[in-house]
mmCIF file of C-alpha atoms in Angstrom:
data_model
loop_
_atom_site.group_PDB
_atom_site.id
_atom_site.type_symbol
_atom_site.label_atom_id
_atom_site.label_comp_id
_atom_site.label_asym_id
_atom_site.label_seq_id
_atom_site.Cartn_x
_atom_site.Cartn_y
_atom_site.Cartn_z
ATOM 1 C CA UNK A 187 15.713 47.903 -81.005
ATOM 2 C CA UNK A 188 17.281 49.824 -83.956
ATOM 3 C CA UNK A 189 14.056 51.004 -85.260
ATOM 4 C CA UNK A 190 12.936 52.206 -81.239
ATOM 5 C CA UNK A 191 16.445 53.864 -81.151
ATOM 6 C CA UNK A 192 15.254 55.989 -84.350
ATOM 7 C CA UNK A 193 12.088 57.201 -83.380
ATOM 8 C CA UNK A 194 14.059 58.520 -80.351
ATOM 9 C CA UNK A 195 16.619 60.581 -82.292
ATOM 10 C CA UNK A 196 13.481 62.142 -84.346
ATOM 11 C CA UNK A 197 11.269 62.681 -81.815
ATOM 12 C CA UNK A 198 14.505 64.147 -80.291
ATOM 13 C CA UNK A 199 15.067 66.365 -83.220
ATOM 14 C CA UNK A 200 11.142 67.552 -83.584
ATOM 15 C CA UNK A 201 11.676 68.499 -79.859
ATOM 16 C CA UNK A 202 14.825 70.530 -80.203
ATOM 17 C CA UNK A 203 13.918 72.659 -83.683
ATOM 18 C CA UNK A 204 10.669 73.798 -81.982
ATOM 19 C CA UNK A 205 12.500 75.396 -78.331
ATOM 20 C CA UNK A 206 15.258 76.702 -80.376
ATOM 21 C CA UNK A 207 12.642 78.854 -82.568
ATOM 22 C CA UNK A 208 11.179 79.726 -79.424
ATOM 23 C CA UNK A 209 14.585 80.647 -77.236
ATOM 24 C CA UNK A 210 15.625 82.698 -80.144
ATOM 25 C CA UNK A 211 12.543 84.701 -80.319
ATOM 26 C CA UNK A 212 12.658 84.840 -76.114
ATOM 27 C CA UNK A 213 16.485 85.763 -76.474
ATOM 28 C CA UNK A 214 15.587 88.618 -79.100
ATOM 29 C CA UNK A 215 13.247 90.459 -76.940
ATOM 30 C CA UNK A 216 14.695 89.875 -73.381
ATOM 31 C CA UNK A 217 18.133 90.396 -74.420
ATOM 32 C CA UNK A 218 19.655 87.264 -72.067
ATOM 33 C CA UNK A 219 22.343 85.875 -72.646
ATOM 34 C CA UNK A 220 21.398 83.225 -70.787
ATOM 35 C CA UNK A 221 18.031 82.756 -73.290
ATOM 36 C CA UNK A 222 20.740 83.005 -75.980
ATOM 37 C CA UNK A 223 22.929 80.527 -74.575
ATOM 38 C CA UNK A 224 20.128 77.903 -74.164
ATOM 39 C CA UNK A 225 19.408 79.127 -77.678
ATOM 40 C CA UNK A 226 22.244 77.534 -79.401
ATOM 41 C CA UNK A 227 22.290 74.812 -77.054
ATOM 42 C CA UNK A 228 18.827 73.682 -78.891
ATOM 43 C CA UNK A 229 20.601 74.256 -82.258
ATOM 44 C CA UNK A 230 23.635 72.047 -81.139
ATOM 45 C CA UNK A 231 21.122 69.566 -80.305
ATOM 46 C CA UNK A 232 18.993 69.625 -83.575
ATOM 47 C CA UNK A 233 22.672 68.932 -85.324
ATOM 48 C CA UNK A 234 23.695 66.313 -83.266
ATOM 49 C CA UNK A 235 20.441 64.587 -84.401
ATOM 50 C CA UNK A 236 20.857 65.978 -88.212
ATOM 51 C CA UNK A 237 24.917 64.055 -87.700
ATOM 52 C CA UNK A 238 23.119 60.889 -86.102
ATOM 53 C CA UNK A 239 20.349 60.117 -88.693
ATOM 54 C CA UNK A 240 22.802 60.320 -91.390
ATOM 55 C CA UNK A 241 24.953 58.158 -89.228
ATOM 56 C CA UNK A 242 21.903 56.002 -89.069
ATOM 57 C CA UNK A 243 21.163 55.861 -93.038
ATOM 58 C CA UNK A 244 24.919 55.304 -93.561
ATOM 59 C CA UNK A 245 25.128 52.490 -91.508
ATOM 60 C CA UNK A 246 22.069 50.471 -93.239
ATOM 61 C CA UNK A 247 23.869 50.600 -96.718
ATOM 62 C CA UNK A 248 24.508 47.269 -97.944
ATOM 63 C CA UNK A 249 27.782 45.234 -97.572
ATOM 64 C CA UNK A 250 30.027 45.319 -100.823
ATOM 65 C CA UNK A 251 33.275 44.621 -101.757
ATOM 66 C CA UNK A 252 35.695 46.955 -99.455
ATOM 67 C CA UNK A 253 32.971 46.645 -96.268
ATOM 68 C CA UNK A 254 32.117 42.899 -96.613
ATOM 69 C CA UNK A 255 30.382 43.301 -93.453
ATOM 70 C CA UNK A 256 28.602 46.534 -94.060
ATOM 71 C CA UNK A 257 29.096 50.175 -93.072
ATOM 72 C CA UNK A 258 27.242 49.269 -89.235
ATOM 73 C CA UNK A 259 30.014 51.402 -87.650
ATOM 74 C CA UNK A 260 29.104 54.379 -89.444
ATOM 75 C CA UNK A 261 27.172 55.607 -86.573
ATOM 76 C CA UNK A 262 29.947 55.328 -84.643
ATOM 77 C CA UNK A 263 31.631 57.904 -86.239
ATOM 78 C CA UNK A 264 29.220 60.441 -86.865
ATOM 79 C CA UNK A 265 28.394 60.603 -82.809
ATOM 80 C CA UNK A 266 32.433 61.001 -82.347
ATOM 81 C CA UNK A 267 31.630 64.347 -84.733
ATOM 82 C CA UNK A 268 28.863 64.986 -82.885
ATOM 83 C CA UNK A 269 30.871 65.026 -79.364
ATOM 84 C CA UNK A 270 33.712 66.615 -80.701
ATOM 85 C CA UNK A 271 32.647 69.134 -83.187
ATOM 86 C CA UNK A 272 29.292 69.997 -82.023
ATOM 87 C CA UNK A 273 28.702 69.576 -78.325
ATOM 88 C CA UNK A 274 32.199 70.932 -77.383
ATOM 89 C CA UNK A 275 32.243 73.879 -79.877
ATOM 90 C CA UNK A 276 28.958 74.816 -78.643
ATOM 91 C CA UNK A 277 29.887 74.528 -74.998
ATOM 92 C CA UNK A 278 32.837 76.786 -75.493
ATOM 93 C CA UNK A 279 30.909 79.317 -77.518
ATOM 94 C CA UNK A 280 28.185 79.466 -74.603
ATOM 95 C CA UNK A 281 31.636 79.738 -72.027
ATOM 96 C CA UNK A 282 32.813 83.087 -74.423
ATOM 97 C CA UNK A 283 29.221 84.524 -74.451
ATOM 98 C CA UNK A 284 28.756 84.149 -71.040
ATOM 99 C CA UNK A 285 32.331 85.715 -69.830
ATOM 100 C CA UNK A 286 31.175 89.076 -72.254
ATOM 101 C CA UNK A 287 28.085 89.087 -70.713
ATOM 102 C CA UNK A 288 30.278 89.210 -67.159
ATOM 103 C CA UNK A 289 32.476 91.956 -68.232
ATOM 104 C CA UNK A 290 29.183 94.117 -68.916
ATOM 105 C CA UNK A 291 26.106 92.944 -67.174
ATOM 106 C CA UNK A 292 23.043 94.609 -67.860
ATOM 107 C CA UNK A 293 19.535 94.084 -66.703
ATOM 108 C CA UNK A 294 16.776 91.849 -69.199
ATOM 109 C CA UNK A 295 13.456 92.471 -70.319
ATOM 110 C CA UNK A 296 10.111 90.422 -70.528
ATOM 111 C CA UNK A 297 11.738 87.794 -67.959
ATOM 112 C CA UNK A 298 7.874 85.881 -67.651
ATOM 113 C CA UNK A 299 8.389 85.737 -71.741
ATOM 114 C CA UNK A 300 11.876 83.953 -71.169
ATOM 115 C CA UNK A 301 10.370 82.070 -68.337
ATOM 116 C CA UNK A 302 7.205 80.929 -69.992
ATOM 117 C CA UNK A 303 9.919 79.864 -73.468
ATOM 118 C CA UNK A 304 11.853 77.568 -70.383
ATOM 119 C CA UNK A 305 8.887 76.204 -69.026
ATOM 120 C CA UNK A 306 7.581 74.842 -72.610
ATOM 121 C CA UNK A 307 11.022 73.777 -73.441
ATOM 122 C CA UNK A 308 11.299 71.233 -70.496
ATOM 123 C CA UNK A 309 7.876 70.068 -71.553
ATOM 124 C CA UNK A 310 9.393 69.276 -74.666
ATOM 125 C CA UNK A 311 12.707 67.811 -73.366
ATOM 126 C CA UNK A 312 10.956 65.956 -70.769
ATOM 127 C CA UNK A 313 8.741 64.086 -73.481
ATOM 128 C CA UNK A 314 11.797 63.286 -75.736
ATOM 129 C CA UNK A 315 13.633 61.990 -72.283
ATOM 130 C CA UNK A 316 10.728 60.120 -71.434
ATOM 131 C CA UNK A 317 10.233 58.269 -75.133
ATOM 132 C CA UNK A 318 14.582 57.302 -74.497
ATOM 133 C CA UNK A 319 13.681 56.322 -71.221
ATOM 134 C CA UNK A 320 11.328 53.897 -72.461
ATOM 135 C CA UNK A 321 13.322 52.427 -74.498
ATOM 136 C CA UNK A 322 16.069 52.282 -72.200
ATOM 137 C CA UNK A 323 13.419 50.058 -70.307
ATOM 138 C CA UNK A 324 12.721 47.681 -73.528
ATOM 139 C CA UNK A 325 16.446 47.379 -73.949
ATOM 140 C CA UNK A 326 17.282 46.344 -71.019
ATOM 141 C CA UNK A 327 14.230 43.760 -70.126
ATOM 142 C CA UNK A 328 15.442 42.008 -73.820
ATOM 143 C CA UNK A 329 18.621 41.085 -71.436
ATOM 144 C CA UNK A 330 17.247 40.728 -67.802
ATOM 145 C CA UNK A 331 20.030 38.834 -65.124
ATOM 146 C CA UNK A 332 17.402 37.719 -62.279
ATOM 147 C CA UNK A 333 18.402 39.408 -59.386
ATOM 148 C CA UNK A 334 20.610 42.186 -61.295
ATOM 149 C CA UNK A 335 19.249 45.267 -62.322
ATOM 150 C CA UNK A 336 20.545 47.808 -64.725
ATOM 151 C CA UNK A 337 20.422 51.227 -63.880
ATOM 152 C CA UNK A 338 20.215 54.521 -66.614
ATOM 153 C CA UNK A 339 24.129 55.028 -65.769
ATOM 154 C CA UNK A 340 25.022 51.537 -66.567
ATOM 155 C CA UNK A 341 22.827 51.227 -69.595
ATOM 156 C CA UNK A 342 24.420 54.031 -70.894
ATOM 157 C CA UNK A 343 27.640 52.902 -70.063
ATOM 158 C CA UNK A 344 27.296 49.412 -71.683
ATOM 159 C CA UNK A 345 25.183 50.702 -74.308
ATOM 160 C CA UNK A 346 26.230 49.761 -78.121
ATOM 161 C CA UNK A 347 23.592 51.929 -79.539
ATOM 162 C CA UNK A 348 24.730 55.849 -79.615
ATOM 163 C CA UNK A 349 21.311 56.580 -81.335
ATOM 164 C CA UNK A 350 19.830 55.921 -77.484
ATOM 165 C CA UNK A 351 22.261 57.126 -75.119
ATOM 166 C CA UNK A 352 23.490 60.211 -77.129
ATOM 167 C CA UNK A 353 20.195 61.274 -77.072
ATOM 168 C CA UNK A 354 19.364 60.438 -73.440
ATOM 169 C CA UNK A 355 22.669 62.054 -72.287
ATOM 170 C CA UNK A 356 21.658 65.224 -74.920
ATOM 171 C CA UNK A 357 17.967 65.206 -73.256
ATOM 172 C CA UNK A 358 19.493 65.197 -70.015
ATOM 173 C CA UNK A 359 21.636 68.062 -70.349
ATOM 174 C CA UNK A 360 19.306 70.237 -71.838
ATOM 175 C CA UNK A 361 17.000 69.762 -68.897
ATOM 176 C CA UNK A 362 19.666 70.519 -66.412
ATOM 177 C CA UNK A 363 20.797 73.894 -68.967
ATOM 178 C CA UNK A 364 17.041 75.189 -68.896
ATOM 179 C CA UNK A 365 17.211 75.129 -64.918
ATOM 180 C CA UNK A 366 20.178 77.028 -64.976
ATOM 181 C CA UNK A 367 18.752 79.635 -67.395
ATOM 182 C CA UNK A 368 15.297 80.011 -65.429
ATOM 183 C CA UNK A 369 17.340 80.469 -62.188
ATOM 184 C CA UNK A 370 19.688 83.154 -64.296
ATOM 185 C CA UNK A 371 16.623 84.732 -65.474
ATOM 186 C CA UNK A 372 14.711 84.997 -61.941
ATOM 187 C CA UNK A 373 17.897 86.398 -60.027
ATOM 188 C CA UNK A 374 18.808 88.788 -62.694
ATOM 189 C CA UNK A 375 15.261 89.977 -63.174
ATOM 190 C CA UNK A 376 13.612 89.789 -59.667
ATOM 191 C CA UNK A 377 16.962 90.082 -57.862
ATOM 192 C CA UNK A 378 18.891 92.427 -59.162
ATOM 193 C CA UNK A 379 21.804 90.044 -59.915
ATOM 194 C CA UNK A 380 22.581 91.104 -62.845
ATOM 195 C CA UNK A 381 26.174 88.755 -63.408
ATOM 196 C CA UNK A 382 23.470 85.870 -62.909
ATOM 197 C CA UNK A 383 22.464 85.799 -66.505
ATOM 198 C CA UNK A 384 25.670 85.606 -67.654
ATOM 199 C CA UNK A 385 27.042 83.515 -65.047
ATOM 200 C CA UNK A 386 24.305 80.616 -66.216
ATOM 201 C CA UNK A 387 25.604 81.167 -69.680
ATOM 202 C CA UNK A 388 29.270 79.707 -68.597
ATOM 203 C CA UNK A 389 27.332 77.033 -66.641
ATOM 204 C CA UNK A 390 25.217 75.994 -69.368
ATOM 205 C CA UNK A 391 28.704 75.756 -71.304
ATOM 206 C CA UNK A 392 30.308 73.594 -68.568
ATOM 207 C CA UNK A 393 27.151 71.442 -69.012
ATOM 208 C CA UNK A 394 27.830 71.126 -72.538
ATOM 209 C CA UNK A 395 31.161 70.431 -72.741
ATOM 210 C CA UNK A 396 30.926 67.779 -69.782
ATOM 211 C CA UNK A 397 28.083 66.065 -71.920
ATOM 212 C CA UNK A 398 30.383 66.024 -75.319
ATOM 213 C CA UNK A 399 33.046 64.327 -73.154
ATOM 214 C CA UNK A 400 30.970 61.296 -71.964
ATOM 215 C CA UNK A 401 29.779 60.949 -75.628
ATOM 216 C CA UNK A 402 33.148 61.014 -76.606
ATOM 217 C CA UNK A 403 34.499 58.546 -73.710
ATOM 218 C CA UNK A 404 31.544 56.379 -74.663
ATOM 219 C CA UNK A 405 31.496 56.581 -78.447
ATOM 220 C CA UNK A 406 35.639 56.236 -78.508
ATOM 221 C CA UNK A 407 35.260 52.899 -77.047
ATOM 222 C CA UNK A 408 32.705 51.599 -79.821
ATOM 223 C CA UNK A 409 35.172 53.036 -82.169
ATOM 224 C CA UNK A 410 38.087 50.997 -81.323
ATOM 225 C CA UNK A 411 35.731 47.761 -81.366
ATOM 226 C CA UNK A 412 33.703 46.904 -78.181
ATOM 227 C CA UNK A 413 32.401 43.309 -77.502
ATOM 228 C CA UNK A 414 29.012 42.926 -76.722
ATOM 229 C CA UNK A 415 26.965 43.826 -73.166
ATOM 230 C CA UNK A 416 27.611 41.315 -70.500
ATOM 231 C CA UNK A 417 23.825 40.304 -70.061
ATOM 232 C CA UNK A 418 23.951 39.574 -74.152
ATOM 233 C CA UNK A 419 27.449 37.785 -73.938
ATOM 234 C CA UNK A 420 25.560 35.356 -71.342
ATOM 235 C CA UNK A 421 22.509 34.949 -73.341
ATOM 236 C CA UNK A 422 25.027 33.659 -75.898
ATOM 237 C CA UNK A 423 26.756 31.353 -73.934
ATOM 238 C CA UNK A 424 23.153 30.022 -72.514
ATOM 239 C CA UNK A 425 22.464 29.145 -76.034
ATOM 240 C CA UNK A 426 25.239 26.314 -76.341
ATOM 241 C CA UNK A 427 25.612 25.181 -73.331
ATOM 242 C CA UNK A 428 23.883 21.595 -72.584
ATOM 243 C CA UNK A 429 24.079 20.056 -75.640
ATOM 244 C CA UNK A 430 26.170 16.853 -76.616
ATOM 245 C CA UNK A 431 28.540 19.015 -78.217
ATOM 246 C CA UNK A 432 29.223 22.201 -75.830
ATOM 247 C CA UNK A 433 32.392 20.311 -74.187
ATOM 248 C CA UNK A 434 33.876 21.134 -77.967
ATOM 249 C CA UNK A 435 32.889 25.441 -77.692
ATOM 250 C CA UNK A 436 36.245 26.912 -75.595
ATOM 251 C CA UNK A 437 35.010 29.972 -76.249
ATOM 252 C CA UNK A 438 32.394 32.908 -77.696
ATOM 253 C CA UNK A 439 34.411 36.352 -78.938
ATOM 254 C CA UNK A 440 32.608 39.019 -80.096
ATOM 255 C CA UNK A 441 32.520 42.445 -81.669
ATOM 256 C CA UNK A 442 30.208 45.204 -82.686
ATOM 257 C CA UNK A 443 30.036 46.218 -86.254
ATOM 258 C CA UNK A 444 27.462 48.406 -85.308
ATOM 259 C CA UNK A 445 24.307 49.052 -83.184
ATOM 260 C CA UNK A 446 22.252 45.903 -84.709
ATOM 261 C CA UNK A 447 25.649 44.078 -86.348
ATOM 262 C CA UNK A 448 27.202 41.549 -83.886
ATOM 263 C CA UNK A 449 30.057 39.464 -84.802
ATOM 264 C CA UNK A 450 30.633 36.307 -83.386
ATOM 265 C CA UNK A 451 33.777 34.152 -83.224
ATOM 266 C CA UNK A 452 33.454 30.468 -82.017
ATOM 267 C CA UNK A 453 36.503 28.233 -80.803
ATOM 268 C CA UNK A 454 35.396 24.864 -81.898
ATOM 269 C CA UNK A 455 38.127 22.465 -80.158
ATOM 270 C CA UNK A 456 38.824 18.894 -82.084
ATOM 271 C CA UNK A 457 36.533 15.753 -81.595
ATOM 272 C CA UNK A 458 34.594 13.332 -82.493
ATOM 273 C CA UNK A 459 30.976 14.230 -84.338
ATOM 274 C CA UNK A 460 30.245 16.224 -87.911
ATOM 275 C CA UNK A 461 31.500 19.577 -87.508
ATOM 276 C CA UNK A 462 29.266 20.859 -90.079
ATOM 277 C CA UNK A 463 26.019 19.865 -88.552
ATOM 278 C CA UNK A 464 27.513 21.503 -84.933
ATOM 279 C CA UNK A 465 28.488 24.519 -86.830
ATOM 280 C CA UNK A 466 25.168 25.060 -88.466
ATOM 281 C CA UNK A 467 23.412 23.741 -85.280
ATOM 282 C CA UNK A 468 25.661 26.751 -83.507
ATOM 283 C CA UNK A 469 24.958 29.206 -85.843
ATOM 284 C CA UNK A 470 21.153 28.831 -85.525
ATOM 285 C CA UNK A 471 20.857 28.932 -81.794
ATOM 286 C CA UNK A 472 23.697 32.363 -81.509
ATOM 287 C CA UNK A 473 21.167 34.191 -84.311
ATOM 288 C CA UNK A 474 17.901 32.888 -82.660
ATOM 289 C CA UNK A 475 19.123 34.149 -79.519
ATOM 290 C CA UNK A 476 20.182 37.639 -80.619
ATOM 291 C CA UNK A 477 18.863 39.062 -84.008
ATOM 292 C CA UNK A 478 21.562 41.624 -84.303
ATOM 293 C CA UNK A 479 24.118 38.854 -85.027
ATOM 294 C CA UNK A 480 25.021 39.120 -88.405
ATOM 295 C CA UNK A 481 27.793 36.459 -88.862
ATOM 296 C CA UNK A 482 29.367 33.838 -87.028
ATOM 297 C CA UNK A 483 32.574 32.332 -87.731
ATOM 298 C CA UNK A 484 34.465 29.074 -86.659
ATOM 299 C CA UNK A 485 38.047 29.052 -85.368
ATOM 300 C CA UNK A 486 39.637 25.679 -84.528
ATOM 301 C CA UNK A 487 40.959 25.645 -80.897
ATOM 302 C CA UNK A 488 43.020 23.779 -78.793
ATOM 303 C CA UNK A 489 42.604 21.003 -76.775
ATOM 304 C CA UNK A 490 42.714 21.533 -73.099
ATOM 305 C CA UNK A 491 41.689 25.628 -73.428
ATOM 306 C CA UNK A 492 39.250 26.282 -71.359
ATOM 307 C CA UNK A 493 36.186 29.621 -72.309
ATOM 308 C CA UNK A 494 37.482 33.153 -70.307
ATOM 309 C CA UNK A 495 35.884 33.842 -66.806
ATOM 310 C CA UNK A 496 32.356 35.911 -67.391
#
């Protein structure tokens, strides 16, 4: 999953660094703001993914003594500076340019160039969406509930991995900013509306800030420490129940160290049997059930407690 949430950041990032060349050279000649504004919004985007792979390379670096269980969480961080220094700054940079452009409208040039520059660009943002997508997809059938089903919203919601949903949120956005900026571009050019262009430019920052702040609700979460996905917590519990010894597991508690780092915390209550063998026997059905889990620990619990609801 980690390594399918990578290839989505760089195929995000190969996307982004080609329409930015392009909306700058479109912005040069046509002189729109709006071409400008969706400009910058492709150069927000290639940072963001810049600010996620290092988040990524950070977070494989190997445990040691002051992060005994490893620098997972890294990611974490780095999409927090991505919502809050990158995809806000940006949005109120494309609000400012858009307000001038307001104050003294003027008509653009070469609008089929701009047009043509939008048109490739949600080729390219489609294709990134679409490789996200599928992985949303993978993701998701790893943790099926028969009879549930997950929709994009929810996954993104639930989602532990900000390499995936930053970038499907990202994607998103930028398709919704490039049909604001083709419907600036056609009613200043063809219309005569000449506030259009720079009344897309404010819209395209609206978009932008609104996407920074469901990074930033999302990420903020994963910050403080998040517990695993619902489907993955029941997968969990799946794995010890009906054995001899699953009257003595009160409960499963859990916590994110990362994207592919799960923590787990087992309440073994007292009783008869070797606690050894059970705890080893635990231990190898939690980490055959989920790969990500990195460690699990034993807590003694007890008697009479009985496992949360869910």
């Amino acid at each position: 999953m980690a390594n399918g949430s990578t290839r989505v950041v760089y195929a995000a990032l190969a996307g982004n660094a080609l329409v930015a060349v392009s909306k700058y050279i479109a912005a040069a000649v046509s002189g729109s703001s709006a071409m400008l504004t969706e400009a910058i919004h492709s150069t927000s985007d290639c940072t963001n993914q810049l600010l996620l792979l290092i988040g990524v390379r950070r977070g494989k670096l190997p445990a040691d003594a002051s992060h005994q269980f490893g620098y997972g969480m890294e990611i974490y961080f780095w999409t927090f500076v991505v919502a809050v220094l990158v995809m806000l700054a940006g949005g109120a940079y494309s609000i400012y340019r858009g307000a001038s452009e307001l104050a003294a409208p003027h008509p653009i040039s070469f609008p089929k160039l701009s047009l043509a520059v939008l048109v490739v660009s949600a080729i390219f943002e489609g294709a990134s969406f679409g490789v996200g997508y599928k992985q949303y997809k993978r993701v998701v059938a790893a943790h099926r509930i028969p009879g549930q089903s997950i929709s994009l919203v929810q996954f993104i919601k639930l989602s532990k991995d900000p390499s995936l949903y930053e970038s499907l949120l990202e994607d998103g956005a930028a398709l919704a900013g490039i049909a604001v900026a083709a419907a600036g571009v056609v009613a200043t050019a063809y219309f005569g509306l000449f506030r259009a262009d720079g009344a897309a430019s404010v819209l395209i920052g609206m978009i932008l800030i609104a996407n920074g702040f469901a990074i930033l609700v999302a990420t903020r979460s994963l910050v403080a420490g998040e517990a695993v996905a619902p489907p993955v917590l029941r997968d969990l519990r799946s794995a010890v129940e009906g054995q001899i010894w699953s009257d003595r597991v009160s409960d499963l508690a859990t916590l994110h160290l990362g994207p592919s780092c799960i923590l787990v915390a087992v309440t073994l209550l007292p009783g008869a049997g070797n606690d050894d063998q059970i705890g080893h026997e635990i231990e190898r059905r939690l980490k055959a059930t989920d790969p990500r889990i990195l460690e699990v620990l034993f807590r003694l619990g007890v008697a009479g407690t009985h496992p949360p609801p869910g």
